Short mmCIF file of C-alpha atoms in Angstrom, two decimals:
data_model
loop_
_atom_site.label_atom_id
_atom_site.label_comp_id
_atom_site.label_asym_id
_atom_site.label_seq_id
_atom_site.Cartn_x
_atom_site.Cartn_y
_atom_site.Cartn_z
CA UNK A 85 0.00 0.00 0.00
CA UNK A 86 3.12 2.31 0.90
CA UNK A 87 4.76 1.95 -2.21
CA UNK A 88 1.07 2.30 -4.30
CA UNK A 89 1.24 5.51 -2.61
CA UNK A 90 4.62 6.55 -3.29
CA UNK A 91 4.28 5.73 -6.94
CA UNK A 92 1.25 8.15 -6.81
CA UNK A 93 2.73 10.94 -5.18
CA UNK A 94 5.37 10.83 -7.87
CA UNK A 95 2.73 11.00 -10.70
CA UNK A 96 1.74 14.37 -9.21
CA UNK A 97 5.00 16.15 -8.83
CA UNK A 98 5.93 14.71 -12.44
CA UNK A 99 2.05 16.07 -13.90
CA UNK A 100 2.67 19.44 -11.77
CA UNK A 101 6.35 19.94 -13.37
CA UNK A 102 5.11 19.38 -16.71
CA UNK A 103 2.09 21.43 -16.34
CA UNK A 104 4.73 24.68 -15.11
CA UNK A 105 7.48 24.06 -17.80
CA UNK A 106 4.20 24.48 -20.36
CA UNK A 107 3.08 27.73 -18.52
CA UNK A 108 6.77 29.23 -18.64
CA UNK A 109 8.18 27.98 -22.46
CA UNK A 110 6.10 28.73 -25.39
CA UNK A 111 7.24 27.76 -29.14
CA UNK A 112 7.54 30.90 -30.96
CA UNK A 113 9.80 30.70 -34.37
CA UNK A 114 9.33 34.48 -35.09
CA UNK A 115 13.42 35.53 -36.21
CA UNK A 116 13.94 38.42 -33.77
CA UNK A 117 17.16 39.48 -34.90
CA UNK A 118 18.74 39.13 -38.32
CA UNK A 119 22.09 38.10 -39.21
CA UNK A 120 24.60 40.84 -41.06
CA UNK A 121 26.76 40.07 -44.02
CA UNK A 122 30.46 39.51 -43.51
CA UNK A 123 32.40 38.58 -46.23
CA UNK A 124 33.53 39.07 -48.28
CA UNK A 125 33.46 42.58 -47.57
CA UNK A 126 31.42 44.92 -50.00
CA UNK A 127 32.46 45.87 -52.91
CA UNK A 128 35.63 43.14 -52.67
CA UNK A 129 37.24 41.63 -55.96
CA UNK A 130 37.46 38.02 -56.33
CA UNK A 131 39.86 36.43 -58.80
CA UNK A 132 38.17 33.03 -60.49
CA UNK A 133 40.48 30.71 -61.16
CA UNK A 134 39.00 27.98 -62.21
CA UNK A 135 42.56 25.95 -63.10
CA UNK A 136 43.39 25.51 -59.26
CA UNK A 137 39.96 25.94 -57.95
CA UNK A 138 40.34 28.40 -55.44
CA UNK A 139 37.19 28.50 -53.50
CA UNK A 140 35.64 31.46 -51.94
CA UNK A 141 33.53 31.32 -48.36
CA UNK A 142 30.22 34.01 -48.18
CA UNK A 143 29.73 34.24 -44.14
CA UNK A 144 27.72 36.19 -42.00
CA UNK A 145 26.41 37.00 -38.39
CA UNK A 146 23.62 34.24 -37.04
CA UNK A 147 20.35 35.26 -36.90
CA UNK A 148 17.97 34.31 -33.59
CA UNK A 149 14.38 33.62 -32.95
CA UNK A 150 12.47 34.19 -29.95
CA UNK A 151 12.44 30.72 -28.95
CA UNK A 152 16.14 30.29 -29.19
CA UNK A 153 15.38 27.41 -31.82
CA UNK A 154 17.18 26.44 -34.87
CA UNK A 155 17.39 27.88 -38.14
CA UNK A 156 18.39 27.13 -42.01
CA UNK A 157 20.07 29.83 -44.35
CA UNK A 158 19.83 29.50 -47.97
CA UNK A 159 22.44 32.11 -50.26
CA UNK A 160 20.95 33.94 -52.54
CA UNK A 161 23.19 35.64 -55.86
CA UNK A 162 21.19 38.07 -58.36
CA UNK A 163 22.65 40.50 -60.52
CA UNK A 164 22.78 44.23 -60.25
CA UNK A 165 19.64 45.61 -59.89
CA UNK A 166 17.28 42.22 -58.86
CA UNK A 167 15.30 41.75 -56.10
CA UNK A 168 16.29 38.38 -55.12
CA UNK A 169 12.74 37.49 -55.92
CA UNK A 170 14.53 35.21 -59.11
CA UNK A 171 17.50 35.22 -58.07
CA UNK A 172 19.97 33.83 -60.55
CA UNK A 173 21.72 30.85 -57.99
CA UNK A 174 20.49 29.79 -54.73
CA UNK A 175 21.56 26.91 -52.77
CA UNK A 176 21.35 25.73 -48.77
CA UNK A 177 24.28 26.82 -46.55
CA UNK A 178 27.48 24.84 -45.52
CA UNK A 179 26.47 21.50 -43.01
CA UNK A 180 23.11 20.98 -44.95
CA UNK A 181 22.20 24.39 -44.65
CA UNK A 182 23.07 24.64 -40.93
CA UNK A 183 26.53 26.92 -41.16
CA UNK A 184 26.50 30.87 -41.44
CA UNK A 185 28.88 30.12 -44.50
CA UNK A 186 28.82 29.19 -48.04
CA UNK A 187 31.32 27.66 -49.73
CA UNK A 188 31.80 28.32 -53.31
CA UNK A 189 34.05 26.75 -56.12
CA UNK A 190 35.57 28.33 -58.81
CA UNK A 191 33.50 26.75 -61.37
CA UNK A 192 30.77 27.58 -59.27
CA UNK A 193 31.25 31.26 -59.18
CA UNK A 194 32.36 30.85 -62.96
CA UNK A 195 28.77 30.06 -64.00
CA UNK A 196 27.08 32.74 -61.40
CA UNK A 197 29.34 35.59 -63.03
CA UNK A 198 28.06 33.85 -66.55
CA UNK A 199 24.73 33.89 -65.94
CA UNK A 200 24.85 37.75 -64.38
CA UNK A 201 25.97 38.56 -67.87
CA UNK A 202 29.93 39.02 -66.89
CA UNK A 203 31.74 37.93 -69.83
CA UNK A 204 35.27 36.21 -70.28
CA UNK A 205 38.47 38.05 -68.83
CA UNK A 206 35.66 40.61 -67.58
CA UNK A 207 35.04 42.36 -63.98
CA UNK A 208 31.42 42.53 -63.13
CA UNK A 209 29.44 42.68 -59.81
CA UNK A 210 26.79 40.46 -58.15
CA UNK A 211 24.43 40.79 -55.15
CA UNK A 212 24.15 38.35 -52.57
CA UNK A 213 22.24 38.25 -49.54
CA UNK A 214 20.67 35.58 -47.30
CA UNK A 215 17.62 33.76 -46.41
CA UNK A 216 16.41 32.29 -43.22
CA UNK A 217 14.06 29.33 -42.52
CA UNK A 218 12.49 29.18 -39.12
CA UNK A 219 9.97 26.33 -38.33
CA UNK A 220 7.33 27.28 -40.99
CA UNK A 221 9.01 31.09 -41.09
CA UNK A 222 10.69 32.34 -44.49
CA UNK A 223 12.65 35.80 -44.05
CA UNK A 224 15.30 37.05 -45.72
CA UNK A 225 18.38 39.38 -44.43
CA UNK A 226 17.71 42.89 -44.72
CA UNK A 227 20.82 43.94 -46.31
CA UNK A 228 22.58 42.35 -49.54
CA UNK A 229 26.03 42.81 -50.17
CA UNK A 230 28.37 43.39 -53.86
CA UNK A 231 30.85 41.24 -55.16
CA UNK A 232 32.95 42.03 -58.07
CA UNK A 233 34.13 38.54 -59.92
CA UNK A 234 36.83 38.71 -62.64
CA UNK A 235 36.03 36.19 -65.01
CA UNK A 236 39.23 33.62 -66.12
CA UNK A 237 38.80 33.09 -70.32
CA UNK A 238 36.61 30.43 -71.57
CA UNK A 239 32.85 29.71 -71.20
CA UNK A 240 30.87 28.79 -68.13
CA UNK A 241 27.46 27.78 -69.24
CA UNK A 242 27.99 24.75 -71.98
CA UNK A 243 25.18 24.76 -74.70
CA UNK A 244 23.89 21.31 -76.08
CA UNK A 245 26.21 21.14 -79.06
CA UNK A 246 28.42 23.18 -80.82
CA UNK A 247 28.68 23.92 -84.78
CA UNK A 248 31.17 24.81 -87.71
CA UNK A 249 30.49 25.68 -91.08
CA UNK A 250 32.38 27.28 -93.77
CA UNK A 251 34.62 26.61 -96.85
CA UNK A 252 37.27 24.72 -94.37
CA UNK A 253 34.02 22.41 -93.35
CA UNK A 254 31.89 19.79 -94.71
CA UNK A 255 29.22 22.12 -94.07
CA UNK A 256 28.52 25.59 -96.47
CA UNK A 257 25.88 27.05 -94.34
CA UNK A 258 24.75 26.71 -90.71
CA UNK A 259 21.73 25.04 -91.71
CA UNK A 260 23.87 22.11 -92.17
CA UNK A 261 26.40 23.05 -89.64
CA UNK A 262 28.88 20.21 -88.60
CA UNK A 263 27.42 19.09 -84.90
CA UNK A 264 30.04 19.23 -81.58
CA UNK A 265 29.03 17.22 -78.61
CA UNK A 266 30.43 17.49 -75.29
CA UNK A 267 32.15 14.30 -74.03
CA UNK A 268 33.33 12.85 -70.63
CA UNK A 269 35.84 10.49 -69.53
CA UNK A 270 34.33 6.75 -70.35
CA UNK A 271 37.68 4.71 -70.42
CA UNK A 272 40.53 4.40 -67.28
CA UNK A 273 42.68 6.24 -69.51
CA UNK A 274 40.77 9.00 -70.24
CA UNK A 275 40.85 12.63 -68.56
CA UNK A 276 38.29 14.75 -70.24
CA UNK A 277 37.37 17.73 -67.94
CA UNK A 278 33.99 19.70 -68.01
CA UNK A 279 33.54 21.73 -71.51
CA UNK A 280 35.10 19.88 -73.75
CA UNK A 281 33.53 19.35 -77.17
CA UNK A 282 34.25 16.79 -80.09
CA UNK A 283 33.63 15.86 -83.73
CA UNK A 284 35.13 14.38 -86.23
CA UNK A 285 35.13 15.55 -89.52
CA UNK A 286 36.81 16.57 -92.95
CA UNK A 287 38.66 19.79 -92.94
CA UNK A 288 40.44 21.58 -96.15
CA UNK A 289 41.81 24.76 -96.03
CA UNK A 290 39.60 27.69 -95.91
CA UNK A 291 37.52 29.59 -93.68
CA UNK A 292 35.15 28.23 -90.88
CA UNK A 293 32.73 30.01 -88.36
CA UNK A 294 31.51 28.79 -84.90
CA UNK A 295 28.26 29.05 -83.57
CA UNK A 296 26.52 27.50 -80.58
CA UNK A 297 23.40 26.80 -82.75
CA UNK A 298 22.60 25.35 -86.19
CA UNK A 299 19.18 27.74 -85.61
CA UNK A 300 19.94 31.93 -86.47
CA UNK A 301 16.46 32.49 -84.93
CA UNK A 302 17.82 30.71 -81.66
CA UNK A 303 17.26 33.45 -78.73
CA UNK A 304 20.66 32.63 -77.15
CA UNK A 305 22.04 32.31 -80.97
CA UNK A 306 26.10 33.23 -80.78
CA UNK A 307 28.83 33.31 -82.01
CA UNK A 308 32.78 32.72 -82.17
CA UNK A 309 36.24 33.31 -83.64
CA UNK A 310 39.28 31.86 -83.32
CA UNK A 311 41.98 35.23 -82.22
CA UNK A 312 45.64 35.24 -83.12
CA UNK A 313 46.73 33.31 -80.04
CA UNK A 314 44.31 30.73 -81.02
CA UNK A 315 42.07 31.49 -78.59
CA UNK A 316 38.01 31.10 -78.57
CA UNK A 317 36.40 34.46 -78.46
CA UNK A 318 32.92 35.76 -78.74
CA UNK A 319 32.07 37.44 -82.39
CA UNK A 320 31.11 36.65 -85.84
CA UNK A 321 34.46 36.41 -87.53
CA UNK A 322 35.76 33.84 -89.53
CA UNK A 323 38.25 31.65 -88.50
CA UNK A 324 41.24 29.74 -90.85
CA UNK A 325 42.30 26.41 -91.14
CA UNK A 326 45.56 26.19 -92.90
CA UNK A 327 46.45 22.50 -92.24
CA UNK A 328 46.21 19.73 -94.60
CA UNK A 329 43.32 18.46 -96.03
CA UNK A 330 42.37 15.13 -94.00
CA UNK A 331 39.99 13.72 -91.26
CA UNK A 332 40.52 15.77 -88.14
CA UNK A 333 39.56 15.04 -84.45
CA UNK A 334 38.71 18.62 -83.65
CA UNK A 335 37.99 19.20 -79.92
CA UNK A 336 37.07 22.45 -78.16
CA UNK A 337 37.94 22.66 -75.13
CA UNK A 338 35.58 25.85 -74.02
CA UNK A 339 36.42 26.33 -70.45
CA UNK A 340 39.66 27.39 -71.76
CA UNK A 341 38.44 28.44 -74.85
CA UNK A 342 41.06 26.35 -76.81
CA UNK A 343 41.10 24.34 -79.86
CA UNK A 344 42.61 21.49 -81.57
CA UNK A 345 43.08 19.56 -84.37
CA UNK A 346 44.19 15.71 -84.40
CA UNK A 347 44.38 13.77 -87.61
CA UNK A 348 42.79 10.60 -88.09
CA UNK A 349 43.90 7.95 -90.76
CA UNK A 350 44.17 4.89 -91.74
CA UNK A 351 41.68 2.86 -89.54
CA UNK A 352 41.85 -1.03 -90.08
CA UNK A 353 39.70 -3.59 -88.82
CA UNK A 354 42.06 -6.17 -87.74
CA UNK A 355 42.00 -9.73 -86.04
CA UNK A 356 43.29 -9.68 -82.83
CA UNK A 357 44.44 -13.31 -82.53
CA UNK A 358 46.96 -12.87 -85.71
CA UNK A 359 46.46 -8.81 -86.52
CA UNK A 360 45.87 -9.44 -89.47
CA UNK A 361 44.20 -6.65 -91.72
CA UNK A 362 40.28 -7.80 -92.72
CA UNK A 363 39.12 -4.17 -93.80
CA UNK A 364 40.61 -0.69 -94.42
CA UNK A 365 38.11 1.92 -94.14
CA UNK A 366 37.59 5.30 -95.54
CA UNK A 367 36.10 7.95 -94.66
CA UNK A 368 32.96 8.89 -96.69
CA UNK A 369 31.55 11.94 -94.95
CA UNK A 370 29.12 12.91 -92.06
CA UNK A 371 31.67 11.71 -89.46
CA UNK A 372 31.55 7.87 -91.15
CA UNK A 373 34.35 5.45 -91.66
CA UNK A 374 33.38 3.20 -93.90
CA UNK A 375 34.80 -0.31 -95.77
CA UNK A 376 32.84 -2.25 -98.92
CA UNK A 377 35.00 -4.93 -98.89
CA UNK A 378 35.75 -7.03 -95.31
CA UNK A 379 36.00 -10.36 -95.79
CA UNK A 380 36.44 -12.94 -92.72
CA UNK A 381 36.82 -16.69 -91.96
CA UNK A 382 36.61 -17.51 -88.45
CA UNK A 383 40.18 -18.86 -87.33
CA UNK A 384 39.78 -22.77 -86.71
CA UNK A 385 43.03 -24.78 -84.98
CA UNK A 386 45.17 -25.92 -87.92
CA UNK A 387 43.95 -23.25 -90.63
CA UNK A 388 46.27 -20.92 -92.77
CA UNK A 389 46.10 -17.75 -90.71
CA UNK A 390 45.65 -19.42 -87.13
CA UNK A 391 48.58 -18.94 -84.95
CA UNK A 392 50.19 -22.15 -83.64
CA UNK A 393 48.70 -21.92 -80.46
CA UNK A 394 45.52 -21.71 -81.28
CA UNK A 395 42.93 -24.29 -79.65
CA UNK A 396 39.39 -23.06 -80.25
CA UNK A 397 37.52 -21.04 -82.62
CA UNK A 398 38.44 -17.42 -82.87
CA UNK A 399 36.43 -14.43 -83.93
CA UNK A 400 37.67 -11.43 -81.52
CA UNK A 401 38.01 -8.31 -83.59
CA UNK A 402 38.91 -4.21 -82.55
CA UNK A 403 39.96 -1.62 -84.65
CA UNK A 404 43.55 0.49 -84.82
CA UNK A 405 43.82 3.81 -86.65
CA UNK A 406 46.77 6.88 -86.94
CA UNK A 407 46.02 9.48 -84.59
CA UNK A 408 48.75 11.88 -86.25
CA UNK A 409 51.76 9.66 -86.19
CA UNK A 410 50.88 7.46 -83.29
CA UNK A 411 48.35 4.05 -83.46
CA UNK A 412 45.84 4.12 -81.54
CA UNK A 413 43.59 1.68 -81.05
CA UNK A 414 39.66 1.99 -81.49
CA UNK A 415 37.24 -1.02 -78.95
CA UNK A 416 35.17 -2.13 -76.70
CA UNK A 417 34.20 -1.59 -73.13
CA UNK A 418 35.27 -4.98 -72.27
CA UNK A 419 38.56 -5.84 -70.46
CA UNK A 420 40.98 -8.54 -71.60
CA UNK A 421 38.86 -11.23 -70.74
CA UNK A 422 35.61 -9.81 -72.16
CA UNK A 423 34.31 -11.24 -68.55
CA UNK A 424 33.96 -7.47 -66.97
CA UNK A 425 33.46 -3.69 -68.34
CA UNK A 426 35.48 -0.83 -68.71
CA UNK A 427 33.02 1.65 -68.64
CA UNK A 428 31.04 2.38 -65.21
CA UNK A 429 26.84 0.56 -65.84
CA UNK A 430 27.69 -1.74 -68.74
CA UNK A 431 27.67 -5.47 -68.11
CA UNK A 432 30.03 -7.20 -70.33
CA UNK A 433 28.50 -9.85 -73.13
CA UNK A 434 31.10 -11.92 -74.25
CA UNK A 435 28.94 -14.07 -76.41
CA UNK A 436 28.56 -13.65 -80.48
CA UNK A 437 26.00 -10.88 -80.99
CA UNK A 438 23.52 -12.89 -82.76
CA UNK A 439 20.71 -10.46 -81.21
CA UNK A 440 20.62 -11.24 -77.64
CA UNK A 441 23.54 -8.27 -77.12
CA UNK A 442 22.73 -5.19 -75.29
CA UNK A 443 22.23 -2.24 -77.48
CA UNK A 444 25.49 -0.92 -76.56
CA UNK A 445 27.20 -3.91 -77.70
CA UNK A 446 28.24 -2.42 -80.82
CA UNK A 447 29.39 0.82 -78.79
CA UNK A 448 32.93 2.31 -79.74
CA UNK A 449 35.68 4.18 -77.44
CA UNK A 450 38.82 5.22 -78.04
CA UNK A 451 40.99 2.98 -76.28
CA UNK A 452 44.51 5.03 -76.51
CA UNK A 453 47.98 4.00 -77.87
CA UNK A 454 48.80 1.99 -74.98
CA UNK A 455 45.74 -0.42 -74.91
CA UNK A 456 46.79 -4.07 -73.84
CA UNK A 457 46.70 -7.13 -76.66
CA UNK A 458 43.51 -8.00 -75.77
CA UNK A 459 41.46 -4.70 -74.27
CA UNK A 460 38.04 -4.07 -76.16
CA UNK A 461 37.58 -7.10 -77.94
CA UNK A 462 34.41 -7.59 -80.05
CA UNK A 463 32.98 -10.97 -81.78
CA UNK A 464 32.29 -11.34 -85.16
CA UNK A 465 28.71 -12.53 -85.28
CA UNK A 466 27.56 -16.21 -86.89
CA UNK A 467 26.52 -15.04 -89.68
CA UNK A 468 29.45 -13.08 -91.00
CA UNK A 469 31.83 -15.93 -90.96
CA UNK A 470 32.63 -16.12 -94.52
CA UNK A 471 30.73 -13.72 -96.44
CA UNK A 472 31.42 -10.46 -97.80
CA UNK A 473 30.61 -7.66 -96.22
CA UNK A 474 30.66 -3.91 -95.45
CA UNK A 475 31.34 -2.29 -91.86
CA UNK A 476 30.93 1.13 -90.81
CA UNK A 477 32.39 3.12 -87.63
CA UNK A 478 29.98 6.42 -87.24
CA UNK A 479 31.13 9.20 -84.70
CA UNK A 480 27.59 10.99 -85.28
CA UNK A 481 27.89 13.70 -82.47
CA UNK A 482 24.24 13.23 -82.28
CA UNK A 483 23.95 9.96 -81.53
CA UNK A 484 23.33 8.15 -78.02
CA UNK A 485 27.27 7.03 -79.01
CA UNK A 486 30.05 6.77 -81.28
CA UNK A 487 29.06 3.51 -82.81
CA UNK A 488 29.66 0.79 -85.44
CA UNK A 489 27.86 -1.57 -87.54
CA UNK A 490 27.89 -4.85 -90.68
CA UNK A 491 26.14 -5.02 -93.36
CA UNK A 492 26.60 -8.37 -95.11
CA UNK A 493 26.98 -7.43 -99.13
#
């Protein structure tokens, strides 16, 4: 009965506690005092440098609420003259959007001073202020502060594709415009950084122009130049090409604003087993290698062009090519044992591609100059073993992939 009563007596104190912590706290979210702006200080020039990636840290005072409770920030940048209402980059604070900083990359503020309309090698100025989430509260700093960003050369927003056209080009008008597509890093070897754009295409001497749209009614329709330095720079100038005539790998590389020009020649489809040559292909325009007449008989233990230590039936195929005086080699995703993939979400298929392949079966990548004997192998399919026949490697920009394909004659 004792301890019935104790336990009772307990209850109360605990209820009556509870009932005076409720009388003296009340929830109240309402920010009571706003944070100020600290750096970097107004008016301050920042230096992008978007080859080291210096970063830059926006901080400021904390703001407080009447409850004492937690808050969010979120940074806001607009250019001269906005309200913040649209502003033209916003993203949460440092620690999830706990910190009174924000860290920013060079690439970062490369695309904010972009899209503000500060162009390449340029000083402009942005706004930035802050915004603070409390509970259910939105406010938002009643100050903003100025930064003036100095722009490094090159471009910071990327467009879908890039186009040439001119005398020097395959193409005579923009309507027809030779398509650029930005590519990444696929293979080990490969280190492709943000901005860099490809094609591969006929060049002669002449005159070319650059555009970032095969549409003159585009709204963001513009234009380029290659400068004396070799430089990309905005403006509708033509540019010369002066090198030989040939197939060129011509890459931009426009967060640099550079370009380059790589011949390709001379791209055989060979057998890896005894390298021996079963096609030479040409090119035949709109980025498309192409050979009429490949002719192949699987490799059987025993036969003419088998090498000696050959046990088993051998069909295993990749393609080698000049890239300017070096070979390079042109395969697969697959590694040497066609058992695994090179490329990050593939699943290697190291069966003959008599229609149950994956669609990117067929894929091609550039597999360097240093590729090992057996890297990127393919298989003939089935029906290909001793016919005639005509294969095609097709770097359409515009494609899901570079690609190639048979066609039995």
């Amino acid at each position: 009965m004792k301890t019935l009563y104790k336990i009772l007596m307990m209850f109360c104190v605990l209820t009556i506690v509870s009932s005076c912590d409720e009388e003296d706290y009340k929830l109240d979210p309402q920010v009571v005092q706003m944070g100020a702006l600290e750096s970097p200080e107004n008016d301050q020039v920042v230096t992008i440098n978007t080859s080291s990636d210096d970063r830059i840290t926006f901080s400021w005072s904390q703001a407080k609420t009447a409850d004492g409770g937690a808050v969010t920030y979120r940074i806001l940048f607009d250019e001269q003259g906005g309200d913040f209402k649209d502003p033209i980059f916003a993203a949460a604070s440092d620690n999830g959007g706990g910190a009174s900083t924000y860290t920013a990359s060079a690439a970062r503020l490369n695309v904010i001073a972009a899209q503000a309309g500060i162009q390449q090698l340029e000083t402009g100025s942005i706004n930035w202020t802050v915004e603070v989430t409390s509970s259910y509260l939105v406010d938002q700093f009643d100050t903003f502060s100025t930064v003036k960003l100095k722009r490094p050369e090159g471009l910071a927003i990327f467009p879908e594709y890039m186009y040439i056209y001119g005398s020097a080009t395959e193409a005579t008008s923009i309507e027809n415009a030779i398509a650029f597509k930005e590519i990444s890093s696929e293979m080990p070897n490969q280190d492709i950084q943000p901005g860099v754009f490809e094609s591969i295409t006929k060049l002669t001497p002449g005159e070319f122009f650059i555009a970032n749209s095969d549409n003159v009614n585009a709204d963001d329709m513009s234009y380029y130049y290659i400068n004396e330095e070799g430089k990309i720079r905005g403006g509708e100038e033509p540019s010369s090409f002066d090198m030989e005539e040939g197939v060129y790998r011509v890459r931009m590389d426009l967060s640099k604003a550079t370009i380059s020009f790589t011949e390709i020649s001379d791209i055989k489809l060979y057998i890896m087993a005894n390298e021996m040559v079963k096609a030479n292909l040409t090119y035949v325009g709109n980025h498309t290698f192409e050979a009429t007449d490949g002719y192949f008989e699987f490799l059987t233990p025993g036969s003419p062009e088998a090498p000696s230590w050959l046990g088993w039936e051998e069909e295993r195929y990749r393609f080698k090519f000049m890239l300017d005086d070096q070979v390079s080699y042109i395969g697969s995703f697959h590694n040497d044992n066609m058992d695994g993939s090179l490329v990050q979400g593939l699943d290697a298929f190291n069966g003959r591609p008599n229609g149950g392949e994956p669609d990117y079966y067929f894929n091609t990548y550039f597999l360097g100059t240093d590729a090992t004997f057996w890297q990127g192998a393919w298989k003939f399919p089935d029906q290909l073993n001793k016919v005639d026949f005509t294969v095609r490697i097709v770097f359409d920009p515009k494609a899901d992939h570079y690609y190639h394909e048979f066609q039995i004659n």
